[in-house]
mmCIF file of C-alpha atoms in Angstrom:
data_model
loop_
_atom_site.group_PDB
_atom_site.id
_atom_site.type_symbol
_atom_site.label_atom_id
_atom_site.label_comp_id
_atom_site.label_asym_id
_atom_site.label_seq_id
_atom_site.Cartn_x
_atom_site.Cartn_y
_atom_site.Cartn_z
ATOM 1 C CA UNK A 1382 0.000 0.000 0.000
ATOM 2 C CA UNK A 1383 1.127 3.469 -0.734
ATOM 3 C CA UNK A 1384 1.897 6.049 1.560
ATOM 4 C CA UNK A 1385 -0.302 9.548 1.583
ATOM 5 C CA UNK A 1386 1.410 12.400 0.400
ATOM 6 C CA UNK A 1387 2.017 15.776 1.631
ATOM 7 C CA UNK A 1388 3.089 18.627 -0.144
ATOM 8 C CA UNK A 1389 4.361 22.299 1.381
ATOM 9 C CA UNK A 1390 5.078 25.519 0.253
ATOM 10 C CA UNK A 1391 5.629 29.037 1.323
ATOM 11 C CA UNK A 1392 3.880 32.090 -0.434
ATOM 12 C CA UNK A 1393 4.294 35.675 1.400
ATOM 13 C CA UNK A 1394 6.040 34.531 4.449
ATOM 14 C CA UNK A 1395 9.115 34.136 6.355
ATOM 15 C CA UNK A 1396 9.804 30.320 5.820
ATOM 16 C CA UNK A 1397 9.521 30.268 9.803
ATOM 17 C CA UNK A 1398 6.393 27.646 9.698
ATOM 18 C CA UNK A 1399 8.920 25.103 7.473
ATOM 19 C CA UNK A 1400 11.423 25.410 10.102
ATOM 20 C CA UNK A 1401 8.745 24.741 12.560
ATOM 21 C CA UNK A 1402 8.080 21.481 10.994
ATOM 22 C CA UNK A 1403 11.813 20.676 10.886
ATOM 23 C CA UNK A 1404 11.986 21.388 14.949
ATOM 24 C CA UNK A 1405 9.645 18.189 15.424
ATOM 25 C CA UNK A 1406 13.339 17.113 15.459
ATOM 26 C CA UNK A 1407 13.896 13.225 15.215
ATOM 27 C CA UNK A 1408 9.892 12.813 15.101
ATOM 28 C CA UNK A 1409 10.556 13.886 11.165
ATOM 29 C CA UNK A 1410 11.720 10.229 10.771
ATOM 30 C CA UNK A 1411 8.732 8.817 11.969
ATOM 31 C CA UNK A 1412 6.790 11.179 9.694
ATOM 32 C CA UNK A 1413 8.608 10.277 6.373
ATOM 33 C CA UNK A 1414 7.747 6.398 7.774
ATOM 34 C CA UNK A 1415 4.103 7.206 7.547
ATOM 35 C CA UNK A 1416 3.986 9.356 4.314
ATOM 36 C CA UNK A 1417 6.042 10.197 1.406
ATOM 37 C CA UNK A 1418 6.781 13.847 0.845
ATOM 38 C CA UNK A 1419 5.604 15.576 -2.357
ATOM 39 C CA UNK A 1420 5.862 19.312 -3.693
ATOM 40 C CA UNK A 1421 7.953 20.885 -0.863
ATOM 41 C CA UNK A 1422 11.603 22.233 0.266
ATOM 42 C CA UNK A 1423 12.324 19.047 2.297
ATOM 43 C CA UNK A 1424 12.897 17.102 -0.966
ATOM 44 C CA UNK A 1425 13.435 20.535 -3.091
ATOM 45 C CA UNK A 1426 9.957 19.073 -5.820
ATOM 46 C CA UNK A 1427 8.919 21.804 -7.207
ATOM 47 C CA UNK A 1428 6.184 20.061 -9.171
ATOM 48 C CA UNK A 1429 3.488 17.587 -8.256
ATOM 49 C CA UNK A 1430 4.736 14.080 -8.128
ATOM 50 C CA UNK A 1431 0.924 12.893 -7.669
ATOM 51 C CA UNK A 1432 -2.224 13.608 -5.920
ATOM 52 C CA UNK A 1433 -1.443 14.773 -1.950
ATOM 53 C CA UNK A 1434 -3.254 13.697 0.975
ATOM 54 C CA UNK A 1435 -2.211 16.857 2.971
ATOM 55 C CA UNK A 1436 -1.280 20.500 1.502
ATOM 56 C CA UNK A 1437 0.301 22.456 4.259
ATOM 57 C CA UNK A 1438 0.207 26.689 3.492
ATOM 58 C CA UNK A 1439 2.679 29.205 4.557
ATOM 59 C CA UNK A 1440 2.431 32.584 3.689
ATOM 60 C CA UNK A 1441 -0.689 34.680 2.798
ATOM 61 C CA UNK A 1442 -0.718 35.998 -1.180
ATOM 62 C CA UNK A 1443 0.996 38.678 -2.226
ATOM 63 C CA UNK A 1444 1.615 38.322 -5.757
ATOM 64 C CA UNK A 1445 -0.074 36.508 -8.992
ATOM 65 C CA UNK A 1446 2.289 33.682 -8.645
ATOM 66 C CA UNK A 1447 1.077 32.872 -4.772
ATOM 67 C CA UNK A 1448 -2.223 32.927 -5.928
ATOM 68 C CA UNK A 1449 -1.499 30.144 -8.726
ATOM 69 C CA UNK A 1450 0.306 28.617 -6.803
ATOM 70 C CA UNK A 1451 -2.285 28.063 -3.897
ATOM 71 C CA UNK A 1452 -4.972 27.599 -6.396
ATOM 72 C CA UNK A 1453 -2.645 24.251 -7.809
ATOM 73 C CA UNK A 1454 -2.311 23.075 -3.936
ATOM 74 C CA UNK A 1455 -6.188 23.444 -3.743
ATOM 75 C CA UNK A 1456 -6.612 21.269 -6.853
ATOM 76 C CA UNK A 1457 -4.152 18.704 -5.448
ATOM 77 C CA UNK A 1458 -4.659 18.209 -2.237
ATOM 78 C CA UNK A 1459 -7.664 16.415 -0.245
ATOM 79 C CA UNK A 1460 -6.901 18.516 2.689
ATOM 80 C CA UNK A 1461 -5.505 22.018 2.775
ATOM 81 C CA UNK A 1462 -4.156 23.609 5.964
ATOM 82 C CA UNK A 1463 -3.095 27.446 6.895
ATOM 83 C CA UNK A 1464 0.154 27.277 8.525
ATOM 84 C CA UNK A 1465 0.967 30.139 10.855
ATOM 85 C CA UNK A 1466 -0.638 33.728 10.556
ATOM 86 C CA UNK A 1467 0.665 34.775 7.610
ATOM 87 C CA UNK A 1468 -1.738 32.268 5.477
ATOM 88 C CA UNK A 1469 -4.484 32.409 7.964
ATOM 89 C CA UNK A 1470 -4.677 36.658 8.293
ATOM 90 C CA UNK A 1471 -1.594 37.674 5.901
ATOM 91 C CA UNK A 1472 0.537 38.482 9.436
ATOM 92 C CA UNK A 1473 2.988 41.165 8.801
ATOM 93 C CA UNK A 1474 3.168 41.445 4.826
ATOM 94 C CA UNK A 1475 -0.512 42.333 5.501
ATOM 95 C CA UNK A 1476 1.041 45.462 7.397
ATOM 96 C CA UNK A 1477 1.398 47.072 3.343
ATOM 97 C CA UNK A 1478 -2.272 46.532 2.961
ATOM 98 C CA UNK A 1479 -3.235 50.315 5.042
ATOM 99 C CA UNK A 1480 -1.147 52.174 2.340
ATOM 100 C CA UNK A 1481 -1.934 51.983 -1.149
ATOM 101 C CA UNK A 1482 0.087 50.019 -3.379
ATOM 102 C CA UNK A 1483 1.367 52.465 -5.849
ATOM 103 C CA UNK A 1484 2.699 54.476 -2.614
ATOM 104 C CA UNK A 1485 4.525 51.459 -1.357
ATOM 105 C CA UNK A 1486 6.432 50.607 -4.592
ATOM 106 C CA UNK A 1487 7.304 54.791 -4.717
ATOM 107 C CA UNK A 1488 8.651 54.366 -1.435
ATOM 108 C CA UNK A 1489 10.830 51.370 -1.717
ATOM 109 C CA UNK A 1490 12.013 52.055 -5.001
ATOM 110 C CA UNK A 1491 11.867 55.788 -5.566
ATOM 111 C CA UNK A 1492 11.767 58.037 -2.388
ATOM 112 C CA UNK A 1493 12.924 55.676 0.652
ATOM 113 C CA UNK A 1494 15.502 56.902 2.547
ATOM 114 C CA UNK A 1495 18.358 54.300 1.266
ATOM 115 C CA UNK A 1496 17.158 54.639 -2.322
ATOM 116 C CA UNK A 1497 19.360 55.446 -4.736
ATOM 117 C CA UNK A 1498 17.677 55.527 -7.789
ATOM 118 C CA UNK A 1499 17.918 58.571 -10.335
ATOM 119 C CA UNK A 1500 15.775 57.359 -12.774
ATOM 120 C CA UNK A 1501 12.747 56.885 -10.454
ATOM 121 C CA UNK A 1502 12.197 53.862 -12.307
ATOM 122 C CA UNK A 1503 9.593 51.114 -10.211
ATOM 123 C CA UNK A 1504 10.680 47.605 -11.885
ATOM 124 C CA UNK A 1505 8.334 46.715 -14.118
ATOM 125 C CA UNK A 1506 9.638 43.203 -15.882
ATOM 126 C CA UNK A 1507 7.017 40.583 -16.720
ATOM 127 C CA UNK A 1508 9.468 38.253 -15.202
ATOM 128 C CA UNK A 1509 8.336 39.816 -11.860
ATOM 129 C CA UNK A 1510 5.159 38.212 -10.382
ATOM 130 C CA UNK A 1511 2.545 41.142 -10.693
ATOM 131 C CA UNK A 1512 1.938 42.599 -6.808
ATOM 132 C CA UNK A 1513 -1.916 42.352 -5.596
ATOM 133 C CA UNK A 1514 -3.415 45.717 -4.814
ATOM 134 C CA UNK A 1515 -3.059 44.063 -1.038
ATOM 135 C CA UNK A 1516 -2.168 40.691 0.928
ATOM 136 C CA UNK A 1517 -4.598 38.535 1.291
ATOM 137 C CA UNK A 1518 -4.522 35.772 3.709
ATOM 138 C CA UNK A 1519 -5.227 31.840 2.057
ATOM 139 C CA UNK A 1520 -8.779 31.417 2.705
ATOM 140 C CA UNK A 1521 -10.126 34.394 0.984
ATOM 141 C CA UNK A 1522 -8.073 32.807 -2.520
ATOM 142 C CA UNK A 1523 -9.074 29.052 -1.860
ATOM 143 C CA UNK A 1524 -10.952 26.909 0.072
ATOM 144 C CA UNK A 1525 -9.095 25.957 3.317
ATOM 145 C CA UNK A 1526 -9.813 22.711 5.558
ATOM 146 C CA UNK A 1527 -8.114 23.861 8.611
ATOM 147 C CA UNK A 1528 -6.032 26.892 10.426
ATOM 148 C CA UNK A 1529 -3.084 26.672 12.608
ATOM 149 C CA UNK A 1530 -2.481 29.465 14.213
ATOM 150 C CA UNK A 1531 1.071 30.984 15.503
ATOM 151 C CA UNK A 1532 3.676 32.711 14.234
ATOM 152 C CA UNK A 1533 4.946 29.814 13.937
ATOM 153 C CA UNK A 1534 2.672 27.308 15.051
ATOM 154 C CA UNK A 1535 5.154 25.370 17.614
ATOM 155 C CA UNK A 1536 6.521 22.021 16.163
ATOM 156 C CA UNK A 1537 4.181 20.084 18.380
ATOM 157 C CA UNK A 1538 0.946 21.590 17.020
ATOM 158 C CA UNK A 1539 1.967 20.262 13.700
ATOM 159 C CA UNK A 1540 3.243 17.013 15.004
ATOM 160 C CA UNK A 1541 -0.288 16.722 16.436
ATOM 161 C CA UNK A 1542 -2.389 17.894 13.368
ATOM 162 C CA UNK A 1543 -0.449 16.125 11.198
ATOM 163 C CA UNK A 1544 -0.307 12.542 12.860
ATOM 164 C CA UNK A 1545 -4.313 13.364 13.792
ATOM 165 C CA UNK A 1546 -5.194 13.722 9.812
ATOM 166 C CA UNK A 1547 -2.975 10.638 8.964
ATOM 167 C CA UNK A 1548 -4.757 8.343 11.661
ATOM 168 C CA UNK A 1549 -8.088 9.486 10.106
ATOM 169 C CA UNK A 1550 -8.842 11.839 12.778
ATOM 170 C CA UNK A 1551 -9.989 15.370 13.162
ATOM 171 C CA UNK A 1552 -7.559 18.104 14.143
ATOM 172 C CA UNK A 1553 -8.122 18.538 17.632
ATOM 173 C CA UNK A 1554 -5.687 20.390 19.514
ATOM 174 C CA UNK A 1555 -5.359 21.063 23.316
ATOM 175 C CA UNK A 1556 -5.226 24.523 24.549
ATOM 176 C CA UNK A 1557 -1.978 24.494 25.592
ATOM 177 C CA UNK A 1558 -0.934 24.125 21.536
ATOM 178 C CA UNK A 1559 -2.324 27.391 20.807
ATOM 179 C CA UNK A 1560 -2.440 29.539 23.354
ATOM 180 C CA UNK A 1561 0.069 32.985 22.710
ATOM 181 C CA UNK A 1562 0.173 34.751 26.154
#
């Protein structure tokens, strides 16, 4: 019998929710004996290999190219999960979102104080994902199955989800997982 898969990635974030995953320490061997990793940094996939069991969703969306890319994780996987407060209420990228977005990109690239840039020229290559007029945390682009919240979520709240979901169970955590005070 095959193993599920889970895939991760990390949109408009700080990468601090994948390191939270990598502090479940030597537990990270029992989770690659239960599943097989897919689209994610652990294994450096950075397409599908196959249908996941488990999406997991750092990072709110920023860009066009986090928004593709969290609509492809909602296509692929059964369950979806918001990792951390970036995905779940865009956390501090969202902090851009009270200042219109043509007066952000003057600032940073034309009238910041460290800016040295004569031209006044705002980079405009197609290369460059196109910014959204704001952040927008994961569950107002797709459909998401569950939240957990932290910034990051401690490595035992995802040890718990995670090993919850792959026994068939529901997420249930205990309050001491996500309290903040």
């Amino acid at each position: 019998m095959s193993k599920p898969r889970i895939a991760t990635t990390s949109l408009c974030g700080c990468f601090g929710c994948h390191m939270s995953l990598l502090d479940i320490d030597d537990r990270i061997l029992a989770l690659a004996e239960l599943v097989t990793f897919d689209r994610s940094p652990i294994n450096d996939y950075k397409e599908f290999q196959g249908r996941c069991a488990v999406g997991l969703i750092e990072g709110g969306c920023a860009n066009a190219e986090n928004v593709h890319v969290l609509r492809r994780f909602r296509e692929q996987c059964d369950i979806l999960i918001s990792v951390g407060d970036c995905a779940i209420s865009g956390g501090l990228p969202a902090l851009r979102n009270m200042v219109p977005l043509a007066e952000c990109l003057r600032e940073a690239y034309v009238s910041g104080p460290s800016v040295h840039n004569p031209a006044e020229r705002i980079p405009d290559d197609p290369e460059i994902p196109l910014l959204l007029d704001k952040v927008y945390p994961a569950h107002e682009v797709v459909h998401i199955d569950y939240h957990l919240p932290g910034c990051p979520p401690s490595a035992d709240t995802l040890w718990q989800a995670l090993t919850a979901l792959l026994g068939g169970k529901s997420i249930e955590l205990p309050y001491a997982l996500i309290k903040y005070d």
